[in-house]
C-alpha cells in the first residue's frame, strides 16, 4: 500500500495518470473503487421509513389541525397526504426503473428538461433547502436527547446547539466511513421508530375501544376553516411524509432496482400512512383539539397523560427517530452531489470515492459547513416555510418530466410503468397547492422563489461560460487536487 506521502508525491501535472496509479497501488486485489450495490429491499424500506418518520409526527402535527379547521378534516388531510405521497412514490418508481442513475430530483430534471433547470434545483438544495432541513431535524434531536437530563427544567439553548453539532458530526463521520454500517444503523433506528409508533398507537386504540370518543364529537365542524389554510395544511402533511423519494437518490446502489424500488416505496408508504393516521387517532382519544394546539410536543403530552413517570422514554425515542432521519437523508443526499459533480455541475472532487472505504467522502461533507452555519446563526424555521414552496414546485416538475418523457421518449425501457392518471393527478395537485400558496403566503413564497432564481446567474457564471480566466482555472484545479490528496479520493471506475 502506498503511504500518504507517496500519494501526495504522485500529485503532479497529469491528474489522470496519478489517479490510475493510485488505483493500481492501493487496490492490489483488483477490487474496483466504486459504490457497490449494498441496498437490499429491507435496507430500501429502512431508508424510506427512516427518513420519512422524523420528529414531525412525534412533535408537532398541529400544523394540519390548525390550518384544516377541525379534527375530522385533519384526519382526512393525513389520509389524503398519504395517498398523494403514494402516487408520487409510484411515479418516482417508474423514473427510478427507467433512468437507473442516482441523484433523485436532480437527475430526472436533467434527463427531462436539461441542465439549467436541474442546476437551479441543485443550487436551491445546496444553499438553503438541505442545510435548513438538516439543521431543523438536528435541532429536534439535540432538544430531545437532552430532555431526560434536564427535566423538569428548561434546556439552555447553547447546550441544545452543541448537542446538535455533535449529532450532525457523528452522522457525517459514519456516512463517510462505511456504507454498510450506515445502512445497518438505519435499519436498527427504523425498528426503534416503529416500536415508538406502536407504543403510542396500542394504548390509544385501547382508550378508543374503552369509549374515549368525546373529542371526536362534531369532528367535522368547519366553522373555523378557511380555504387559504389548505395549502399550509398540505405543506405540513407533505413535510411529515417527505422521504418517499429518497431511495431514488441511491438507485445505482440498489440491488435489482426494477423490483426493489417499486416494492420498497409501496411497502414503506403503506406502513407510514397507516401509522400516521392511527397515531393521530390515538392522540385525540386523550388530547382535545385545544390541548393539541397548545402543546409544543404532542407525543410528550400524550405520554404524560397515559404513562406518568414512564413518559421520560418518549424524548429518547423522538431523538432516535430524528437521528435516523439525519442518517438516512445524509446517505441519500450525498449521492445527489456525487452525481451532479459527475455531470460537471459541482467541483470534480465531489464525484471521487475514498480509495479504502469506498464512500463519496467529499460529497458526504459538502453540507456540513452550511448546516452548522445555519444551526448557529440562521433563522431556520422561516427558511423552511418559504422553501416548502420550492420543494413541491420542483417535485411537481419532476413528475411533469415523467409525462413529458412518455411522449418524447416512448421507446425508453420501462420495467415498471404506472397508469398515466397517477402522475397527472399528483402533478396537478402539487401545482394547485403551490399556486394557492402564492395567495396564502405571498411574502415567504416570493422570497423562496427569489433565492432559487439566483441559481440562473450562478449557472451562467460557473457552468455555461467555460472560458474562465487562467488564474481562476488554476485556482480551481489546485483546490480539487489539494482536497483530493487530503481526503485520499479518486474517481470511481
CSV table of C-alpha atoms in Angstrom, one decimal:
chain,number,residue,atom,x,y,z
A,1,UNK,CA,0.0,0.0,0.0
A,2,UNK,CA,1.2,3.5,-0.8
A,3,UNK,CA,1.7,5.9,2.1
A,4,UNK,CA,0.1,9.3,2.3
A,5,UNK,CA,3.4,11.0,1.4
A,6,UNK,CA,3.7,8.8,-1.7
A,7,UNK,CA,0.1,9.7,-2.6
A,8,UNK,CA,0.9,13.4,-2.3
A,9,UNK,CA,4.1,13.0,-4.3
A,10,UNK,CA,2.2,11.4,-7.2
A,11,UNK,CA,0.1,14.7,-7.5
A,12,UNK,CA,1.8,16.3,-10.5
A,13,UNK,CA,0.7,17.7,-13.7
A,14,UNK,CA,-1.1,14.8,-15.2
A,15,UNK,CA,-4.1,14.1,-12.8
A,16,UNK,CA,-5.5,11.2,-14.8
A,17,UNK,CA,-2.2,9.3,-14.6
A,18,UNK,CA,-2.0,9.9,-10.9
A,19,UNK,CA,-5.5,8.6,-10.4
A,20,UNK,CA,-4.7,5.4,-12.3
A,21,UNK,CA,-1.5,4.9,-10.4
A,22,UNK,CA,-3.4,5.4,-7.1
A,23,UNK,CA,-5.9,2.7,-8.2
A,24,UNK,CA,-3.2,0.2,-9.1
A,25,UNK,CA,-1.1,0.7,-6.0
A,26,UNK,CA,-4.0,0.9,-3.5
A,27,UNK,CA,-6.0,-2.0,-5.0
A,28,UNK,CA,-3.7,-4.9,-5.3
A,29,UNK,CA,-6.6,-7.4,-5.3
A,30,UNK,CA,-8.1,-5.7,-8.4
A,31,UNK,CA,-11.2,-4.7,-6.4
A,32,UNK,CA,-12.8,-1.7,-8.1
A,33,UNK,CA,-13.1,1.7,-6.4
A,34,UNK,CA,-16.8,2.2,-6.7
A,35,UNK,CA,-20.1,2.4,-4.8
A,36,UNK,CA,-21.3,-1.2,-4.5
A,37,UNK,CA,-24.9,-2.4,-4.7
A,38,UNK,CA,-25.5,-2.8,-1.0
A,39,UNK,CA,-29.1,-1.5,-0.7
A,40,UNK,CA,-31.4,-4.6,-0.4
A,41,UNK,CA,-35.2,-4.5,-0.2
A,42,UNK,CA,-35.0,-4.3,3.6
A,43,UNK,CA,-32.5,-1.5,3.6
A,44,UNK,CA,-34.5,0.3,0.9
A,45,UNK,CA,-37.6,0.1,3.2
A,46,UNK,CA,-35.4,1.3,6.1
A,47,UNK,CA,-34.1,4.3,4.1
A,48,UNK,CA,-37.6,5.4,3.1
A,49,UNK,CA,-39.3,4.8,6.5
A,50,UNK,CA,-36.2,6.0,8.4
A,51,UNK,CA,-36.1,9.3,6.6
A,52,UNK,CA,-39.9,9.8,6.4
A,53,UNK,CA,-40.7,9.3,10.1
A,54,UNK,CA,-38.6,12.0,11.7
A,55,UNK,CA,-39.5,14.4,14.5
A,56,UNK,CA,-42.7,15.8,12.9
A,57,UNK,CA,-45.2,13.1,13.8
A,58,UNK,CA,-44.0,13.0,17.4
A,59,UNK,CA,-43.5,16.7,18.0
A,60,UNK,CA,-46.0,19.0,16.2
A,61,UNK,CA,-48.8,17.6,14.0
A,62,UNK,CA,-50.8,20.6,15.0
A,63,UNK,CA,-50.0,22.4,11.7
A,64,UNK,CA,-52.6,20.3,9.9
A,65,UNK,CA,-55.2,20.7,12.6
A,66,UNK,CA,-54.6,24.5,12.8
A,67,UNK,CA,-55.0,25.0,9.0
A,68,UNK,CA,-57.6,22.4,8.2
A,69,UNK,CA,-60.1,23.7,10.8
A,70,UNK,CA,-61.3,20.6,12.5
A,71,UNK,CA,-60.3,17.2,13.9
A,72,UNK,CA,-62.2,15.3,11.1
A,73,UNK,CA,-60.7,17.4,8.3
A,74,UNK,CA,-57.2,17.0,9.8
A,75,UNK,CA,-57.6,13.2,9.7
A,76,UNK,CA,-58.8,13.4,6.1
A,77,UNK,CA,-55.8,15.6,5.3
A,78,UNK,CA,-53.5,12.9,6.8
A,79,UNK,CA,-55.0,10.2,4.6
A,80,UNK,CA,-55.0,12.5,1.6
A,81,UNK,CA,-51.3,13.4,2.0
A,82,UNK,CA,-50.5,9.7,2.4
A,83,UNK,CA,-52.4,8.7,-0.8
A,84,UNK,CA,-50.8,11.6,-2.6
A,85,UNK,CA,-47.4,10.6,-1.4
A,86,UNK,CA,-48.0,7.1,-2.7
A,87,UNK,CA,-49.0,8.5,-6.1
A,88,UNK,CA,-45.8,10.5,-6.1
A,89,UNK,CA,-43.8,7.5,-5.0
A,90,UNK,CA,-45.2,5.3,-7.8
A,91,UNK,CA,-44.3,8.0,-10.3
A,92,UNK,CA,-40.8,8.1,-8.9
A,93,UNK,CA,-40.7,4.3,-9.0
A,94,UNK,CA,-41.2,4.4,-12.8
A,95,UNK,CA,-38.5,7.1,-13.1
A,96,UNK,CA,-36.1,5.0,-11.0
A,97,UNK,CA,-36.5,1.9,-13.0
A,98,UNK,CA,-36.2,3.5,-16.5
A,99,UNK,CA,-33.4,6.1,-15.5
A,100,UNK,CA,-31.1,3.9,-13.4
A,101,UNK,CA,-28.9,6.8,-12.2
A,102,UNK,CA,-28.6,8.0,-8.6
A,103,UNK,CA,-29.4,11.7,-7.8
A,104,UNK,CA,-33.2,11.7,-7.5
A,105,UNK,CA,-34.9,15.1,-8.4
A,106,UNK,CA,-31.7,16.5,-10.0
A,107,UNK,CA,-31.1,13.5,-12.3
A,108,UNK,CA,-34.7,13.4,-13.5
A,109,UNK,CA,-34.9,17.1,-14.2
A,110,UNK,CA,-31.6,16.8,-16.1
A,111,UNK,CA,-32.9,14.0,-18.3
A,112,UNK,CA,-36.3,15.6,-19.0
A,113,UNK,CA,-35.6,19.4,-19.2
A,114,UNK,CA,-31.9,19.8,-19.5
A,115,UNK,CA,-29.0,21.2,-17.3
A,116,UNK,CA,-30.3,24.7,-16.5
A,117,UNK,CA,-33.5,23.6,-14.6
A,118,UNK,CA,-31.5,20.7,-13.0
A,119,UNK,CA,-28.8,23.2,-11.8
A,120,UNK,CA,-31.4,25.6,-10.4
A,121,UNK,CA,-32.8,22.8,-8.3
A,122,UNK,CA,-29.3,21.7,-7.2
A,123,UNK,CA,-28.4,25.3,-6.3
A,124,UNK,CA,-31.6,25.7,-4.1
A,125,UNK,CA,-30.8,22.4,-2.5
A,126,UNK,CA,-27.2,23.3,-1.8
A,127,UNK,CA,-27.5,26.9,-0.5
A,128,UNK,CA,-30.7,26.7,1.5
A,129,UNK,CA,-33.2,23.8,1.4
A,130,UNK,CA,-31.0,20.9,2.5
A,131,UNK,CA,-28.9,22.7,5.1
A,132,UNK,CA,-32.0,24.2,6.7
A,133,UNK,CA,-33.9,20.9,6.7
A,134,UNK,CA,-30.9,19.1,8.2
A,135,UNK,CA,-30.5,21.8,10.8
A,136,UNK,CA,-34.2,21.7,11.9
A,137,UNK,CA,-34.3,17.9,12.3
A,138,UNK,CA,-30.9,18.0,14.0
A,139,UNK,CA,-32.1,20.7,16.5
A,140,UNK,CA,-35.1,18.4,17.3
A,141,UNK,CA,-32.5,15.6,18.0
A,142,UNK,CA,-30.5,17.9,20.3
A,143,UNK,CA,-33.6,19.1,22.2
A,144,UNK,CA,-34.9,15.7,22.9
A,145,UNK,CA,-31.7,13.9,23.6
A,146,UNK,CA,-31.1,16.3,26.4
A,147,UNK,CA,-34.7,16.4,27.7
A,148,UNK,CA,-34.3,13.5,30.2
A,149,UNK,CA,-31.2,15.1,31.6
A,150,UNK,CA,-32.8,18.5,32.3
A,151,UNK,CA,-36.4,17.5,33.3
A,152,UNK,CA,-38.3,19.5,34.6
A,153,UNK,CA,-36.0,22.5,33.9
A,154,UNK,CA,-35.6,24.3,30.6
A,155,UNK,CA,-32.6,23.2,28.4
A,156,UNK,CA,-30.1,26.0,27.8
A,157,UNK,CA,-30.2,26.9,24.1
A,158,UNK,CA,-26.4,26.7,23.7
A,159,UNK,CA,-26.5,23.1,25.1
A,160,UNK,CA,-29.1,22.2,22.5
A,161,UNK,CA,-26.9,23.6,19.7
A,162,UNK,CA,-23.8,21.9,21.0
A,163,UNK,CA,-25.6,18.5,21.3
A,164,UNK,CA,-27.0,19.1,17.8
A,165,UNK,CA,-23.5,19.8,16.4
A,166,UNK,CA,-22.2,16.6,17.9
A,167,UNK,CA,-25.1,14.7,16.3
A,168,UNK,CA,-24.5,16.2,12.9
A,169,UNK,CA,-20.8,15.5,13.1
A,170,UNK,CA,-21.4,11.8,14.1
A,171,UNK,CA,-23.8,11.3,11.2
A,172,UNK,CA,-21.4,12.8,8.7
A,173,UNK,CA,-18.5,10.7,10.1
A,174,UNK,CA,-20.4,7.5,10.0
A,175,UNK,CA,-21.6,8.0,6.4
A,176,UNK,CA,-18.0,8.9,5.3
A,177,UNK,CA,-16.6,5.8,6.9
A,178,UNK,CA,-18.9,2.9,5.8
A,179,UNK,CA,-21.9,2.5,3.6
A,180,UNK,CA,-22.6,-0.9,5.2
A,181,UNK,CA,-22.6,0.4,8.8
A,182,UNK,CA,-24.7,3.5,8.0
A,183,UNK,CA,-27.3,1.2,6.3
A,184,UNK,CA,-27.3,-1.2,9.3
A,185,UNK,CA,-27.8,1.7,11.7
A,186,UNK,CA,-30.6,2.9,9.5
A,187,UNK,CA,-32.3,-0.5,9.8
A,188,UNK,CA,-31.9,-0.5,13.6
A,189,UNK,CA,-33.2,3.0,14.0
A,190,UNK,CA,-36.2,2.2,11.8
A,191,UNK,CA,-37.1,-0.7,14.1
A,192,UNK,CA,-36.9,1.8,17.0
A,193,UNK,CA,-39.2,4.2,15.3
A,194,UNK,CA,-41.8,1.5,14.6
A,195,UNK,CA,-41.7,0.4,18.2
A,196,UNK,CA,-42.2,4.1,19.3
A,197,UNK,CA,-45.2,4.3,17.0
A,198,UNK,CA,-46.7,1.1,18.4
A,199,UNK,CA,-46.1,2.5,21.9
A,200,UNK,CA,-48.5,5.4,21.0
A,201,UNK,CA,-51.0,3.5,18.8
A,202,UNK,CA,-51.7,0.5,21.1
A,203,UNK,CA,-52.7,2.4,24.3
A,204,UNK,CA,-54.5,5.0,22.1
A,205,UNK,CA,-56.6,2.2,20.4
A,206,UNK,CA,-57.2,0.7,23.9
A,207,UNK,CA,-58.6,4.1,25.0
A,208,UNK,CA,-60.8,4.3,21.9
A,209,UNK,CA,-62.3,0.8,22.4
A,210,UNK,CA,-63.0,1.8,26.0
A,211,UNK,CA,-65.3,4.5,24.7
A,212,UNK,CA,-63.0,7.6,24.9
A,213,UNK,CA,-64.5,9.3,21.9
A,214,UNK,CA,-65.6,12.7,23.3
A,215,UNK,CA,-63.0,14.6,21.3
A,216,UNK,CA,-64.5,13.2,18.1
A,217,UNK,CA,-67.9,14.7,18.7
A,218,UNK,CA,-68.6,17.4,16.0
A,219,UNK,CA,-65.3,16.3,14.3
A,220,UNK,CA,-66.3,18.0,11.1
A,221,UNK,CA,-67.3,21.3,12.5
A,222,UNK,CA,-66.0,23.6,9.7
A,223,UNK,CA,-66.9,26.9,11.3
A,224,UNK,CA,-63.3,27.9,11.7
A,225,UNK,CA,-62.0,26.5,8.4
A,226,UNK,CA,-60.5,28.8,5.8
A,227,UNK,CA,-59.7,28.0,2.2
A,228,UNK,CA,-56.4,29.9,2.4
A,229,UNK,CA,-55.2,27.5,5.1
A,230,UNK,CA,-55.4,24.4,2.9
A,231,UNK,CA,-52.1,24.9,1.2
A,232,UNK,CA,-50.4,25.3,4.6
A,233,UNK,CA,-52.1,22.2,5.9
A,234,UNK,CA,-50.9,20.4,2.7
A,235,UNK,CA,-47.4,21.6,3.3
A,236,UNK,CA,-47.5,20.4,6.9
A,237,UNK,CA,-48.7,17.0,5.9
A,238,UNK,CA,-46.4,16.5,3.0
A,239,UNK,CA,-43.4,17.7,5.1
A,240,UNK,CA,-44.3,14.8,7.6
A,241,UNK,CA,-44.5,12.4,4.6
A,242,UNK,CA,-41.4,13.7,2.8
A,243,UNK,CA,-39.0,10.8,2.4
A,244,UNK,CA,-40.7,8.6,-0.1
A,245,UNK,CA,-38.3,9.9,-2.8
A,246,UNK,CA,-35.0,9.2,-1.0
A,247,UNK,CA,-34.4,5.7,-2.4
A,248,UNK,CA,-34.3,7.2,-5.9
A,249,UNK,CA,-31.2,9.2,-4.7
A,250,UNK,CA,-29.2,6.0,-4.5
A,251,UNK,CA,-30.6,3.9,-7.4
A,252,UNK,CA,-27.1,2.9,-8.6
A,253,UNK,CA,-26.5,1.2,-5.2
A,254,UNK,CA,-29.8,-0.7,-5.2
A,255,UNK,CA,-29.8,-4.5,-5.8
A,256,UNK,CA,-32.2,-5.3,-8.7
A,257,UNK,CA,-33.8,-1.8,-8.8
A,258,UNK,CA,-36.6,-2.9,-11.2
A,259,UNK,CA,-38.1,-4.9,-8.4
A,260,UNK,CA,-36.7,-3.3,-5.2
A,261,UNK,CA,-37.6,0.4,-5.9
A,262,UNK,CA,-41.4,-0.1,-6.5
A,263,UNK,CA,-41.7,-2.7,-3.7
A,264,UNK,CA,-39.8,-0.6,-1.2
A,265,UNK,CA,-41.9,2.5,-2.0
A,266,UNK,CA,-45.3,0.7,-1.8
A,267,UNK,CA,-44.4,-1.2,1.4
A,268,UNK,CA,-43.0,1.9,3.1
A,269,UNK,CA,-45.8,4.3,2.3
A,270,UNK,CA,-48.4,1.7,3.3
A,271,UNK,CA,-46.7,1.4,6.7
A,272,UNK,CA,-46.2,5.1,7.2
A,273,UNK,CA,-49.7,6.2,6.2
A,274,UNK,CA,-51.4,3.7,8.4
A,275,UNK,CA,-49.0,4.6,11.3
A,276,UNK,CA,-49.6,8.3,10.9
A,277,UNK,CA,-53.4,8.1,10.8
A,278,UNK,CA,-53.6,5.7,13.7
A,279,UNK,CA,-51.2,7.9,15.8
A,280,UNK,CA,-53.4,10.9,15.2
A,281,UNK,CA,-56.5,9.0,16.2
A,282,UNK,CA,-54.6,7.8,19.3
A,283,UNK,CA,-53.7,11.4,20.2
A,284,UNK,CA,-57.3,12.6,20.0
A,285,UNK,CA,-58.5,9.8,22.4
A,286,UNK,CA,-56.5,11.5,25.1
A,287,UNK,CA,-55.9,15.1,24.0
A,288,UNK,CA,-58.6,17.7,22.9
A,289,UNK,CA,-58.1,19.9,19.8
A,290,UNK,CA,-57.3,22.9,22.1
A,291,UNK,CA,-54.7,20.9,24.1
A,292,UNK,CA,-53.1,19.7,20.9
A,293,UNK,CA,-52.8,23.2,19.5
A,294,UNK,CA,-51.3,24.4,22.8
A,295,UNK,CA,-48.8,21.6,23.1
A,296,UNK,CA,-45.2,22.1,21.8
A,297,UNK,CA,-44.6,18.3,21.8
A,298,UNK,CA,-47.8,16.3,21.3
A,299,UNK,CA,-46.2,12.9,21.8
A,300,UNK,CA,-44.8,14.0,25.2
A,301,UNK,CA,-48.2,15.5,26.3
A,302,UNK,CA,-49.9,12.2,25.2
A,303,UNK,CA,-47.3,10.1,27.2
A,304,UNK,CA,-47.6,12.3,30.3
A,305,UNK,CA,-51.3,11.7,30.4
A,306,UNK,CA,-51.2,8.0,29.9
A,307,UNK,CA,-47.8,6.8,31.2
A,308,UNK,CA,-46.9,9.2,34.0
A,309,UNK,CA,-43.2,8.7,35.0
A,310,UNK,CA,-42.6,6.4,32.1
A,311,UNK,CA,-43.1,9.3,29.7
A,312,UNK,CA,-39.4,10.1,30.1
A,313,UNK,CA,-38.8,7.3,27.4
A,314,UNK,CA,-40.7,9.3,24.8
A,315,UNK,CA,-38.0,12.0,24.3
A,316,UNK,CA,-35.4,9.3,23.8
A,317,UNK,CA,-37.5,7.6,21.1
A,318,UNK,CA,-38.0,11.0,19.4
A,319,UNK,CA,-34.3,11.7,19.5
A,320,UNK,CA,-33.6,8.3,17.9
A,321,UNK,CA,-36.2,9.0,15.3
A,322,UNK,CA,-34.6,12.3,14.4
A,323,UNK,CA,-31.2,10.7,14.3
A,324,UNK,CA,-32.5,8.1,11.8
A,325,UNK,CA,-33.8,10.9,9.6
A,326,UNK,CA,-30.4,12.7,9.8
A,327,UNK,CA,-28.6,9.5,8.8
A,328,UNK,CA,-30.9,8.5,6.0
A,329,UNK,CA,-31.0,11.9,4.4
A,330,UNK,CA,-27.2,12.3,4.6
A,331,UNK,CA,-26.8,8.9,3.0
A,332,UNK,CA,-29.2,9.8,0.1
A,333,UNK,CA,-28.3,13.5,-0.4
A,334,UNK,CA,-24.6,12.9,-0.7
A,335,UNK,CA,-25.4,10.8,-3.9
A,336,UNK,CA,-27.1,13.8,-5.5
A,337,UNK,CA,-24.0,15.9,-5.1
A,338,UNK,CA,-21.9,13.0,-6.2
A,339,UNK,CA,-23.9,12.7,-9.5
A,340,UNK,CA,-24.0,16.5,-10.0
A,341,UNK,CA,-20.2,16.6,-9.8
A,342,UNK,CA,-20.0,13.7,-12.3
A,343,UNK,CA,-22.2,15.8,-14.6
A,344,UNK,CA,-19.9,18.8,-14.3
A,345,UNK,CA,-22.2,20.9,-12.2
A,346,UNK,CA,-20.1,20.8,-9.0
A,347,UNK,CA,-16.4,20.6,-8.3
A,348,UNK,CA,-14.8,17.4,-9.7
A,349,UNK,CA,-13.6,16.2,-6.3
A,350,UNK,CA,-17.2,15.6,-5.1
A,351,UNK,CA,-17.5,12.7,-7.6
A,352,UNK,CA,-14.5,10.9,-6.2
A,353,UNK,CA,-14.5,7.9,-3.9
A,354,UNK,CA,-12.3,7.0,-0.9
A,355,UNK,CA,-9.6,4.5,-2.0
A,356,UNK,CA,-10.2,2.3,1.0
A,357,UNK,CA,-13.7,2.9,2.4
A,358,UNK,CA,-15.5,3.2,-1.0
A,359,UNK,CA,-17.6,6.1,0.2
A,360,UNK,CA,-18.1,9.5,-1.6
A,361,UNK,CA,-16.3,11.3,1.2
A,362,UNK,CA,-16.3,14.9,-0.2
A,363,UNK,CA,-20.0,14.6,-1.2
A,364,UNK,CA,-20.9,13.5,2.3
A,365,UNK,CA,-19.3,16.5,3.9
A,366,UNK,CA,-20.4,19.2,1.5
A,367,UNK,CA,-23.5,20.1,3.6
A,368,UNK,CA,-21.6,20.1,6.9
A,369,UNK,CA,-20.4,23.7,6.9
A,370,UNK,CA,-23.7,25.2,5.8
A,371,UNK,CA,-25.6,23.1,8.2
A,372,UNK,CA,-23.5,24.2,11.2
A,373,UNK,CA,-23.7,27.8,10.0
A,374,UNK,CA,-27.5,27.8,9.8
A,375,UNK,CA,-27.6,25.9,13.1
A,376,UNK,CA,-25.9,28.7,15.0
A,377,UNK,CA,-26.9,31.9,13.1
A,378,UNK,CA,-29.8,31.1,10.7
A,379,UNK,CA,-33.5,31.8,11.0
A,380,UNK,CA,-34.1,28.1,10.1
A,381,UNK,CA,-37.9,27.8,10.6
A,382,UNK,CA,-38.7,30.8,8.4
A,383,UNK,CA,-36.3,29.4,5.8
A,384,UNK,CA,-38.2,26.1,5.8
A,385,UNK,CA,-41.5,27.8,5.4
A,386,UNK,CA,-40.7,29.6,2.2
A,387,UNK,CA,-38.6,26.7,0.9
A,388,UNK,CA,-41.6,24.3,1.1
A,389,UNK,CA,-43.0,26.2,-2.0
A,390,UNK,CA,-39.8,25.4,-4.0
A,391,UNK,CA,-39.6,21.8,-2.8
A,392,UNK,CA,-43.1,20.9,-4.1
A,393,UNK,CA,-42.7,23.1,-7.2
A,394,UNK,CA,-39.7,21.1,-8.3
A,395,UNK,CA,-41.2,17.7,-7.4
A,396,UNK,CA,-44.2,18.6,-9.5
A,397,UNK,CA,-41.8,19.5,-12.3
A,398,UNK,CA,-40.1,16.1,-11.9
A,399,UNK,CA,-43.4,14.2,-12.4
A,400,UNK,CA,-44.3,16.6,-15.2
A,401,UNK,CA,-41.0,15.4,-16.7
A,402,UNK,CA,-42.2,11.8,-16.5
A,403,UNK,CA,-45.3,12.7,-18.5
A,404,UNK,CA,-43.1,14.6,-21.0
A,405,UNK,CA,-40.7,11.6,-21.4
A,406,UNK,CA,-43.7,9.3,-22.2
A,407,UNK,CA,-44.2,11.3,-25.4
A,408,UNK,CA,-40.6,12.4,-26.3
A,409,UNK,CA,-39.0,9.0,-25.5
A,410,UNK,CA,-41.7,6.4,-25.9
A,411,UNK,CA,-39.2,3.6,-26.6
A,412,UNK,CA,-37.3,4.2,-23.3
A,413,UNK,CA,-37.4,0.8,-21.4
A,414,UNK,CA,-39.9,1.0,-18.5
A,415,UNK,CA,-39.8,-2.2,-16.4
A,416,UNK,CA,-42.3,-0.6,-14.1
A,417,UNK,CA,-44.9,1.6,-15.7
A,418,UNK,CA,-47.8,3.4,-13.9
A,419,UNK,CA,-51.1,4.4,-15.4
A,420,UNK,CA,-50.9,7.9,-16.8
A,421,UNK,CA,-53.6,9.3,-14.4
A,422,UNK,CA,-51.3,8.7,-11.4
A,423,UNK,CA,-48.6,11.2,-12.4
A,424,UNK,CA,-51.2,13.6,-13.9
A,425,UNK,CA,-53.1,13.6,-10.6
A,426,UNK,CA,-50.0,14.1,-8.5
A,427,UNK,CA,-48.6,16.8,-10.8
A,428,UNK,CA,-51.9,18.8,-10.9
A,429,UNK,CA,-52.3,18.6,-7.1
A,430,UNK,CA,-48.7,19.8,-6.5
A,431,UNK,CA,-49.1,22.8,-8.9
A,432,UNK,CA,-52.5,23.7,-7.5
A,433,UNK,CA,-51.2,23.8,-3.9
A,434,UNK,CA,-48.1,25.6,-5.0
A,435,UNK,CA,-50.0,28.4,-6.7
A,436,UNK,CA,-52.5,28.6,-3.9
A,437,UNK,CA,-49.6,29.3,-1.6
A,438,UNK,CA,-48.9,32.4,-3.6
A,439,UNK,CA,-52.3,33.6,-2.2
A,440,UNK,CA,-51.9,32.2,1.3
A,441,UNK,CA,-48.3,33.3,2.0
A,442,UNK,CA,-47.0,35.6,-0.8
A,443,UNK,CA,-44.1,37.1,1.1
A,444,UNK,CA,-42.3,33.8,2.1
A,445,UNK,CA,-43.2,32.3,-1.3
A,446,UNK,CA,-41.7,35.2,-3.1
A,447,UNK,CA,-38.5,35.1,-1.0
A,448,UNK,CA,-38.1,31.4,-1.7
A,449,UNK,CA,-38.6,31.9,-5.4
A,450,UNK,CA,-36.1,34.8,-5.5
A,451,UNK,CA,-33.4,32.7,-3.7
A,452,UNK,CA,-34.0,29.9,-6.3
A,453,UNK,CA,-33.6,32.4,-9.2
A,454,UNK,CA,-30.1,33.3,-8.0
A,455,UNK,CA,-29.2,29.9,-9.5
A,456,UNK,CA,-29.6,31.3,-13.0
A,457,UNK,CA,-26.6,33.7,-12.9
A,458,UNK,CA,-24.7,31.1,-11.0
A,459,UNK,CA,-25.3,28.6,-13.8
A,460,UNK,CA,-24.0,31.0,-16.5
A,461,UNK,CA,-21.0,32.1,-14.4
A,462,UNK,CA,-19.8,28.6,-13.2
A,463,UNK,CA,-21.2,26.2,-15.9
A,464,UNK,CA,-22.3,27.8,-19.2
A,465,UNK,CA,-19.3,30.1,-19.8
A,466,UNK,CA,-16.4,27.6,-19.7
A,467,UNK,CA,-13.8,30.1,-20.8
A,468,UNK,CA,-12.7,31.1,-17.4
A,469,UNK,CA,-9.7,33.3,-16.6
A,470,UNK,CA,-6.5,31.2,-16.4
A,471,UNK,CA,-5.9,32.3,-12.8
A,472,UNK,CA,-9.4,31.1,-11.8
A,473,UNK,CA,-9.0,27.8,-13.6
A,474,UNK,CA,-5.6,27.3,-11.9
A,475,UNK,CA,-7.2,28.0,-8.5
A,476,UNK,CA,-10.0,25.6,-9.1
A,477,UNK,CA,-7.5,22.8,-10.3
A,478,UNK,CA,-5.4,23.4,-7.2
A,479,UNK,CA,-8.4,23.3,-4.9
A,480,UNK,CA,-9.6,19.9,-6.5
A,481,UNK,CA,-6.1,18.5,-6.3
A,482,UNK,CA,-5.4,19.6,-2.7
A,483,UNK,CA,-8.7,18.3,-1.5
A,484,UNK,CA,-8.2,15.0,-3.3
A,485,UNK,CA,-4.9,14.5,-1.6
A,486,UNK,CA,-6.2,15.4,1.8
A,487,UNK,CA,-9.3,13.1,1.5
A,488,UNK,CA,-7.4,10.3,-0.4
A,489,UNK,CA,-10.2,10.0,-3.0
A,490,UNK,CA,-10.1,9.1,-6.7
A,491,UNK,CA,-12.7,8.9,-9.5
A,492,UNK,CA,-14.8,5.7,-9.4
A,493,UNK,CA,-14.3,3.1,-12.0
